Coordinates of C-alpha atoms and ligand atoms in Angstrom, one line a residue:
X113 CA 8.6 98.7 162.0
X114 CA 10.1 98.1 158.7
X115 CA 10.1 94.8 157.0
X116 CA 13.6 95.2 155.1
X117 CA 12.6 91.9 152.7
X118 CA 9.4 94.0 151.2
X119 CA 11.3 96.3 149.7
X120 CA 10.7 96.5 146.0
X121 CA 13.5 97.3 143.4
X122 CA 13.2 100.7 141.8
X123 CA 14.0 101.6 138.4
X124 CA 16.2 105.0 137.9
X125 CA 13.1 107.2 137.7
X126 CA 11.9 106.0 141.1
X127 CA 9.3 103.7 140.3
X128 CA 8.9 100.0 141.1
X129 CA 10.0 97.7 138.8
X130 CA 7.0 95.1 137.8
X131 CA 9.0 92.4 139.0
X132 CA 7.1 90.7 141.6
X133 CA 9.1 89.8 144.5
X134 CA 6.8 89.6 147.5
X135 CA 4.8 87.0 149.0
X136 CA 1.4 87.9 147.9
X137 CA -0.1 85.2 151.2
X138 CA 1.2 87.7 153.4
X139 CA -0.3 90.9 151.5
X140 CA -3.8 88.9 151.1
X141 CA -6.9 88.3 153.0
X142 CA -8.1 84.6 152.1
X143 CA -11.0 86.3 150.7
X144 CA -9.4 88.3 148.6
X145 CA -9.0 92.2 150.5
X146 CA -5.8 93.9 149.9
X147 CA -4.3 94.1 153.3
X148 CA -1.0 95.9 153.5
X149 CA 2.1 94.8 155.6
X150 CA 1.0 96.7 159.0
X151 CA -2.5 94.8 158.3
X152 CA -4.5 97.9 157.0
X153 CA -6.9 97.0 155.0
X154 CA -7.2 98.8 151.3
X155 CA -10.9 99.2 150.1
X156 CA -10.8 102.7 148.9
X157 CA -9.1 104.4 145.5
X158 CA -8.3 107.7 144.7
X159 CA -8.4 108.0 141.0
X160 CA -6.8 111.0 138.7
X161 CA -7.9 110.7 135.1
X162 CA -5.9 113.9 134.3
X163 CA -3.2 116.4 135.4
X164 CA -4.9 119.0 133.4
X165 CA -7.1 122.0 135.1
X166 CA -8.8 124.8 133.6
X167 CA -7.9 126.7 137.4
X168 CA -4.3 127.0 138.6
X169 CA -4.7 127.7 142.2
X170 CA -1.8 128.6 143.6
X171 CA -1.1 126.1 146.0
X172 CA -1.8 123.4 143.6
X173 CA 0.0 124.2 140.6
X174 CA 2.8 126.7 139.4
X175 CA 1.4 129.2 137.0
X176 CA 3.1 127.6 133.9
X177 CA 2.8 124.3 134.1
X178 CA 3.2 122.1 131.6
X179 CA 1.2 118.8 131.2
X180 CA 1.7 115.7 130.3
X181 CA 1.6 113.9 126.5
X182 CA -1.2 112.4 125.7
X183 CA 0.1 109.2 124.8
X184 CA 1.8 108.9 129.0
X185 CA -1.5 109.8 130.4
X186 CA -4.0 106.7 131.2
X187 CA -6.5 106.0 128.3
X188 CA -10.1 105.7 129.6
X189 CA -10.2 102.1 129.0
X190 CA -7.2 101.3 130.8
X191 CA -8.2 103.2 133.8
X192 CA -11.7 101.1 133.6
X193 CA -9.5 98.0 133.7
X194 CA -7.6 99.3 136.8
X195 CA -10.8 100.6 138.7
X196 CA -12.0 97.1 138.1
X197 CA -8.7 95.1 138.9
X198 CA -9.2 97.3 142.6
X199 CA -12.5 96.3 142.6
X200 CA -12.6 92.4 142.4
X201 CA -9.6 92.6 145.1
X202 CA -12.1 94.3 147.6
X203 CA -11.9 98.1 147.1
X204 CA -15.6 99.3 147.5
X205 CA -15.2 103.2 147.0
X206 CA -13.7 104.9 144.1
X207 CA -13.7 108.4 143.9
X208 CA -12.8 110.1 140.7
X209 CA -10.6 113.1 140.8
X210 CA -7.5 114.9 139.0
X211 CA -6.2 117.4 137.5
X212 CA -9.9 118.8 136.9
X213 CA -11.5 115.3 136.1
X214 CA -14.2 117.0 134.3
X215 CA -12.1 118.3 131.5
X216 CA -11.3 115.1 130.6
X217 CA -12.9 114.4 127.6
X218 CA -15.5 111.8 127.7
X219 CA -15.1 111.6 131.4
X220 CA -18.5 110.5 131.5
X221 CA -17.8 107.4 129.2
X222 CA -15.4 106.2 132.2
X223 CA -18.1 107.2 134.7
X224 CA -20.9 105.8 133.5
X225 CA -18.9 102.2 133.1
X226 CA -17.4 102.9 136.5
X227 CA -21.1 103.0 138.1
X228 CA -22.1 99.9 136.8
X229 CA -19.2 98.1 138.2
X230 CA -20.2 95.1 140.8
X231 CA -19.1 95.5 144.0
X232 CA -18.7 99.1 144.3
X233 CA -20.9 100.5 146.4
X234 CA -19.2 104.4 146.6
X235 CA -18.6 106.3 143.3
X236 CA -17.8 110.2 144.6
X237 CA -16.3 112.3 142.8
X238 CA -14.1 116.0 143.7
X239 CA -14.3 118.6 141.5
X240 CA -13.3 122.3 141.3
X241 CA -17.3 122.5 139.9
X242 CA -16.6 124.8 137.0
X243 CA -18.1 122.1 134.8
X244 CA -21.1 121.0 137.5
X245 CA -23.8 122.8 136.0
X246 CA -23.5 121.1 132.6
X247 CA -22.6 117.4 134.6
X248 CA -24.2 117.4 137.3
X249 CA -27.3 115.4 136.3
X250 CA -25.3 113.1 134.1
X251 CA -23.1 112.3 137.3
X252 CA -26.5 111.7 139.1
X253 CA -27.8 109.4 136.4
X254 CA -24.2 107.8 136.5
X255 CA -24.6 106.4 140.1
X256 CA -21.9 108.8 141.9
X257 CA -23.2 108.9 145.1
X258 CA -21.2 112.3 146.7
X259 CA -19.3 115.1 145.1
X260 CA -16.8 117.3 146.6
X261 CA -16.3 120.8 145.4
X262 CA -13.5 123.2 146.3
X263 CA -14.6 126.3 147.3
X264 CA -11.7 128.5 149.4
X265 CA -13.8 131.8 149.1
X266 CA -16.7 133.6 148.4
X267 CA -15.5 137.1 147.1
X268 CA -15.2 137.1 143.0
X269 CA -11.9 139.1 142.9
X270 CA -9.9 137.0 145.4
X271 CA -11.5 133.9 143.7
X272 CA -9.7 135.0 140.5
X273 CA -6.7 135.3 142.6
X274 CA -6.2 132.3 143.5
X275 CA -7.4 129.6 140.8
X276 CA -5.5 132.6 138.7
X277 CA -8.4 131.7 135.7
X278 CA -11.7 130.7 137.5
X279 CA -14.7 131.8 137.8
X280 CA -16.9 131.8 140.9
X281 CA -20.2 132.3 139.3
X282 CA -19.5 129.3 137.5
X283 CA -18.5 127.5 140.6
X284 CA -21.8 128.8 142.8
X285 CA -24.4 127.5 139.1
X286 CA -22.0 124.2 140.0
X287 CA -22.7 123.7 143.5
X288 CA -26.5 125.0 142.9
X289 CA -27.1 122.3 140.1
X290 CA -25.4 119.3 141.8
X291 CA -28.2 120.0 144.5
X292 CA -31.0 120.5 141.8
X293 CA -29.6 117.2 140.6
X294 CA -30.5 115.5 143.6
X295 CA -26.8 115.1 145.4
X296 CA -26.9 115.4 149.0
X297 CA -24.1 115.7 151.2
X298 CA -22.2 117.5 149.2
X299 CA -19.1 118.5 150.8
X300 CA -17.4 121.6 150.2
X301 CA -13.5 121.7 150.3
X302 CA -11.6 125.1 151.3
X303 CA -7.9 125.4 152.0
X304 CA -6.9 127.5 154.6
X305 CA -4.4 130.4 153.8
X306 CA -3.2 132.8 156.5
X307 CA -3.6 136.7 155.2
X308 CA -5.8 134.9 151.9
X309 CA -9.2 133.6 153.5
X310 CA -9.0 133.5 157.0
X311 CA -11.3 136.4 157.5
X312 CA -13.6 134.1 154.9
X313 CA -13.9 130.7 157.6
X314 CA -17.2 132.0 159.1
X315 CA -18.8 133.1 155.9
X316 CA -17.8 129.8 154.1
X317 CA -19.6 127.8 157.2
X318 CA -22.9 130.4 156.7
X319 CA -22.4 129.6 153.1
X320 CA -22.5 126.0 154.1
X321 CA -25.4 125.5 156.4
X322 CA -27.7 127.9 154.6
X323 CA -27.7 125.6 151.7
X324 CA -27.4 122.4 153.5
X325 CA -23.7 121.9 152.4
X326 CA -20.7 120.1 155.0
X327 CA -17.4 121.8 154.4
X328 CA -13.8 120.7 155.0
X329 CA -10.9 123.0 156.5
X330 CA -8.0 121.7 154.7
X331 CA -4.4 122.3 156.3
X332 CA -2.2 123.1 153.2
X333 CA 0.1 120.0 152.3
X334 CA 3.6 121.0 151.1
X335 CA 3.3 119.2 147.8
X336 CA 5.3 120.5 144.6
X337 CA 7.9 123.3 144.4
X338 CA 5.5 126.2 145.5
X339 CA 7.3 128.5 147.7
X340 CA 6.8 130.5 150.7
X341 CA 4.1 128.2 152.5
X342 CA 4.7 128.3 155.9
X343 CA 3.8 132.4 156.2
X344 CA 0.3 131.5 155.2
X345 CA -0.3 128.1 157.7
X346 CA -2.9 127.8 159.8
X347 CA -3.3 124.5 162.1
X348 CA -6.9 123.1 162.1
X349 CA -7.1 124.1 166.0
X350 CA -6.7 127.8 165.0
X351 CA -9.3 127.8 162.6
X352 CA -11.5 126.3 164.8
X353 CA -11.1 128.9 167.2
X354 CA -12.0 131.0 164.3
X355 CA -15.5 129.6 163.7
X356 CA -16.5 128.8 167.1
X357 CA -16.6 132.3 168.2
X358 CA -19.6 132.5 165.7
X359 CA -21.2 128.8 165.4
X360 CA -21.0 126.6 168.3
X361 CA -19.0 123.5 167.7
X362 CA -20.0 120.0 169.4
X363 CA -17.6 117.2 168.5
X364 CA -18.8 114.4 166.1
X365 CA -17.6 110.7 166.3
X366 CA -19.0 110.9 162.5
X367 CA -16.8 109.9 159.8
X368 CA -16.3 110.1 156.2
X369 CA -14.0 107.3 155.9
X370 CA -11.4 109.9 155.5
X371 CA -8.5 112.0 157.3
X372 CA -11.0 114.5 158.1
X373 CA -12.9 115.3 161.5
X374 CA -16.0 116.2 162.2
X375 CA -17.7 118.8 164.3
X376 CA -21.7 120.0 164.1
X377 CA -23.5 123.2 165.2
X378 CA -26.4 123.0 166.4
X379 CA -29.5 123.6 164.5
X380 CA -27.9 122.7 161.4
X381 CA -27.1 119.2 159.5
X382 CA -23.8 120.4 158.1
X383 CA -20.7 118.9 159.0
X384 CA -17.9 120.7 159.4
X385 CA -14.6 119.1 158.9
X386 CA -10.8 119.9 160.0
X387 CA -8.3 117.7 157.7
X388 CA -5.0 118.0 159.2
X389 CA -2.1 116.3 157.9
X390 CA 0.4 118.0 160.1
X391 CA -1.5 118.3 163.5
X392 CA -3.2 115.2 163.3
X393 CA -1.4 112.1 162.0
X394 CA -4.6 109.9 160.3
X395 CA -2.0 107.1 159.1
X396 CA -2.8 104.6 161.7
X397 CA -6.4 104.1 159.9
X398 CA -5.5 104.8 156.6
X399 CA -7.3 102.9 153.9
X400 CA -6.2 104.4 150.8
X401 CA -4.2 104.3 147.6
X402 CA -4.0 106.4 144.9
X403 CA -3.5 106.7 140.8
X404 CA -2.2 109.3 139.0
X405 CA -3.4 110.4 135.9
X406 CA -0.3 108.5 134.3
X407 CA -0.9 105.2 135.6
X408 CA 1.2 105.3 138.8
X409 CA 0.1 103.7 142.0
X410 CA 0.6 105.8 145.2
X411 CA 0.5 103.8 148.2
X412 CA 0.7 107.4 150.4
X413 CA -0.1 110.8 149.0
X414 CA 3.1 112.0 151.7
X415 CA 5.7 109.5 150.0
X416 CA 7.4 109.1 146.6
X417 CA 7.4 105.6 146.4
X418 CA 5.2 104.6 143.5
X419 CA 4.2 101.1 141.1
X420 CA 4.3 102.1 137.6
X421 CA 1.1 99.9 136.3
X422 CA 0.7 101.8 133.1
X423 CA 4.1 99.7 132.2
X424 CA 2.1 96.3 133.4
X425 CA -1.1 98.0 131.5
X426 CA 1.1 98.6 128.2
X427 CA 3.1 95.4 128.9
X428 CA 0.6 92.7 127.6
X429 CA -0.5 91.6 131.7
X430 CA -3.3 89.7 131.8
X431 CA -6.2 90.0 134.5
X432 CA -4.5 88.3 136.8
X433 CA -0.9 89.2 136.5
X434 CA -2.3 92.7 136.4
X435 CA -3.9 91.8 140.3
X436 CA -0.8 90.6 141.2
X437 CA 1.0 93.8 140.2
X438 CA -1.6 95.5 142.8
X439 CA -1.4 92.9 145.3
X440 CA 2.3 93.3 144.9
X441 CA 2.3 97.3 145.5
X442 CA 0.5 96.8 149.2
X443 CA 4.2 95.6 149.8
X444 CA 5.5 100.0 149.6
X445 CA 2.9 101.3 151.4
X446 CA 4.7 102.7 154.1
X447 CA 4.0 103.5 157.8
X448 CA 3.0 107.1 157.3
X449 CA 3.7 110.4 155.7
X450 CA 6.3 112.5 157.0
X451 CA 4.9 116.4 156.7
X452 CA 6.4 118.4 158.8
X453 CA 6.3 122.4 159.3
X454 CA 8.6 123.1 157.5
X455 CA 6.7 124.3 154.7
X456 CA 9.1 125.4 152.4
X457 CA 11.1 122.5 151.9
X458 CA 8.6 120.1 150.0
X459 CA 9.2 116.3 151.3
X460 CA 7.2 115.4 148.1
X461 CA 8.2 117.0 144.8
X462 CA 4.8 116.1 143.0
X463 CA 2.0 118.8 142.9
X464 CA -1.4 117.8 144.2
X465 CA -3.0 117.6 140.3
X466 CA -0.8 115.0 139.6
X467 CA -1.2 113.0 142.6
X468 CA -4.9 113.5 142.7
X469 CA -5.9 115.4 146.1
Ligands
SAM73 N1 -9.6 119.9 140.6 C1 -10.4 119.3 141.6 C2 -10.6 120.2 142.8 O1 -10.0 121.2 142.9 O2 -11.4 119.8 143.7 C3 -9.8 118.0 142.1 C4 -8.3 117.9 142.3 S1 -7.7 118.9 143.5 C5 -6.0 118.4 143.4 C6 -8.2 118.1 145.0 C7 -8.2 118.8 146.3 O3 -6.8 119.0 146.6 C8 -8.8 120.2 146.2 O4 -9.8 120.3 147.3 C9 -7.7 121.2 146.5 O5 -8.1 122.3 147.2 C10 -6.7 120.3 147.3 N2 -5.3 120.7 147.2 C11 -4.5 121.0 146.1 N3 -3.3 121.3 146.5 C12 -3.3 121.3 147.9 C13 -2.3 121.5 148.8 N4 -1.0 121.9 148.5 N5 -2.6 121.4 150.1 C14 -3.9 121.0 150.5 N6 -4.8 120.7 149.6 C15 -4.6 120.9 148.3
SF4_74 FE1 -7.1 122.6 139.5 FE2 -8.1 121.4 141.6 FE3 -5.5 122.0 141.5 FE4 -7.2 124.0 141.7 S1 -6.9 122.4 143.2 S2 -5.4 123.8 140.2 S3 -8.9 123.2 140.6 S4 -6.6 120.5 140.3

C-alpha cells in the first residue's frame, strides 16, 4: 500500500530535495530506530566509499567507464559523519564496500574511526580481495568482524576474463591472508553465469569447505546498461540442482541478516548460500539502506529513488538536521524491488559499483 502523502519532491536529476516534509513521529521509534513506513526496522548500512575498481567484471561495469570527480565523491570525513549519524539512530552493522573500497586511499583512516564507533557492533566489509594480503591484518586490528570476497571462478584465464584486469593469484594470497589474519566466516561471493562458470559451482563449494570458507550463489541483478543478460541466467534452484548431485544439501534456518539462504553439507561448517533476487523476493524483511560513493542514500538497491545527503553534508546541516535528513529518507523506501526476467531491459540504470553491491 502506498501512502501518497510520503512522497518526497524530487529535483530534475531525480534525487530528493532536502526539504523535509514528513512527519518524522511516524518514521521513528520512541527510542530512536529508524523504522520505515511499512514498520521495517533499519539497523543495517551498506556503505560505498568509491565507484573506482582496479577489476571491471563484466557484469558490474562496462569496459570504459568513467568515474566520478573527485570533488562529487564523499570525503572520508564526511562519510565518518554519516556512518555515525546511522549509528546514533540505531543502525548496528555497517559494512564497507564500493567500487573496490580498498583502493580508496586511506581507507583504513575511515576504518579504523569506523571501529571505534559506539554502538556498532558489526563492521564487515566486501572486497574483490586483490588488496587482502596487504590489509588484511590492518582490517583485523581495525575491529571488522567479517569480510566478503568475490570469487566467481577458480581457473586463471577465465578469471582474466571476466574482471577483464584481475588477477586470481592475488585474489587466492587475499583470501589466504584474511584467514592468517584471524577472520573466520569469511564468505565467498560468486555470481552465477550460464556458459561462464556453471561447470565451476561444485569446485567453488570444494574450494569452500576445504578451507573452511561459506560461499554465496548470487543470481545476476540487471543493474546498469550491460547487455545480453538473460542468455546467461541461472535461478538459484538450478544451481542447486548443480551442487547437490555432488554435496548433499540440508536446509539451514541460519541467517546472515541478509537476502541470502542457507544450506549445509554434512561434514562440513561451510554455509552455502543462494541470493536470489528474482526467485525469491527478500523485501518483506528487508533492513537495509544504502550510500553511494557520492553521498546518495538508497532506500532499495532495485529502485531509483534516492536522498542526496552530500547536498545536506555540503549544505552547513548540523548533527541534528543532518538526522533528520535520514529520518526523513525512511519516508522513499519503498515496498520492494521490481526485478523481473527480463534481463535485458535494466529497471535500474545504475551499475552495481556505484550502488555498492
Ligand atoms: N568490489 C567489491 C567486490 O567485488 O566484492 C565490492 C563491490 S561489488 C559491486 C559487490 C558485489 O556485487 C560483488 O560480490 C559482485 O559480484 C556483486 N555484483 C556486481 N554486479 C552484480 C550484478 N549485476 N548482479 C549480481 N551481483 C553483482
Ligand atoms: Fe569491481 Fe567489485 Fe564491480 Fe568487480 S564486482 S568490477 S571487483 S566493484
Amino acid at each position: 500500500m502506498q501512502n501518497e502523502t510520503l512522497r518526497p519532491e524530487h529535483t530534475p536529476d531525480g534525487l530528493q530535495d532536502f526539504r523535509p516534509n514528513l512527519d518524522p513521529a511516524r518514521l521513528m521509534h520512541a527510542e530512536g530506530a529508524l523504522v520505515d513506513k511499512y514498520g521495517r526496522r533499519i539497523t543495517y548500512l551498506r556503505l560505498s566509499i568509491t565507484d573506482r575498481c582496479d577489476f571491471r567484471c563484466t557484469y558490474c561495469m562496462a569496459e570504459e567507464m568513467s568515474f566520478l570527480p573527485r570533488d562529487k565523491v564523499m570525503s572520508l570525513e564526511e562519510c565518518l559523519r554519516v556512518s555515525a549519524a546511522f549509528v546514533s539512530l540505531g543502525v548496528t552493522k555497517l559494512r564497507i564496500t564500493g567500487g573496490e573500497p580498498l583502493v580508496r586511499k586511506e581507507a583504513m583512516w575511515l576504518i579504523e574511526r569506523l571501529g571505534a564507533l559506539p554502538g556498532l557492533e558489526q563492521l564487515v566489509l566486501t572486497t574483490n580481495g586483490s588488496q587482502l594480503e596487504r590489509f588484511a591484518g590492518p582490517l583485523k586490528a581495525a575491529g571488522v568482524k567479517r569480510i566478503n570476497i568475490s570469487l566467481d571462478t577458480l581457473k586463471p584465464d577465465r578469471f582474466k576474463a571476466i574482471t577483464r584486469i584481475g588477477d586470481l593469484g592475488k585474489v587466492l594470497q587475499g583470501i589466504a591472508a584474511a584467514r592468517a589474519a584471524g577472520f573466520t566466516r569469511t564468505k565467498l561471493n560468486a555470481v552465477m553465469m550460464r556458459g561462464t562458470n556453471d561447470d565451476e559451482f561444485v569446485d567453488l563449494v570444494q574450494f569452500a569447505v576445504e578451507n573452511e570458507l561459506d560461499i554465496s550463489f548470487i543470481e545476476e541483478m540487471p543493474l546498469g546498461e550491460i547487455h545480453g543478460r538473460d542468455n546467461t541466467f541461472i535461478s538459484s534452484e538450478e544451481a542447486r540442482q548443480i551442487i547437490g548431485q555432488r554435496y548433499p544439501l540440508v536446509a539451514s534456518e541460519e541467517s546472515s541478516g541478509g537476502p541470502a539462504r542457507y544450506w549445509r553439507t554434512p561434514g562440513s561448517e561451510s554455509r552455502i548460500g543462494f541470493i536470489s533476487p528474482h526467485s525469491h523476493n527478500f523485501c518483506d524483511s528487508c533492513n537495509r539502506v544504502r550510500i553511494t560513493a557520492q553521498g546518495e542514500l538508497y532506500p532499495c538497491l532495485g529502485q531509483n529513488d534516492a536522498t542526496n545527503l552530500l547536498s545536506v553534508l555540503r549544505g552547513g546541516a548540523d548533527d541534528a538536521q543532518l538526522r533528520q535528513a535520514i529520518v526523513d529518507s525512511m519516508g522513499i523506501k519503498p515496498w520492494g524491488h521490481d526485478f523481473t526476467q527480463q534481463m535485458n531491459a535494466p529497471q535500474v540504470v545504475r551499475f552495481m559499483s556505484m550502488t555498492g553491491g
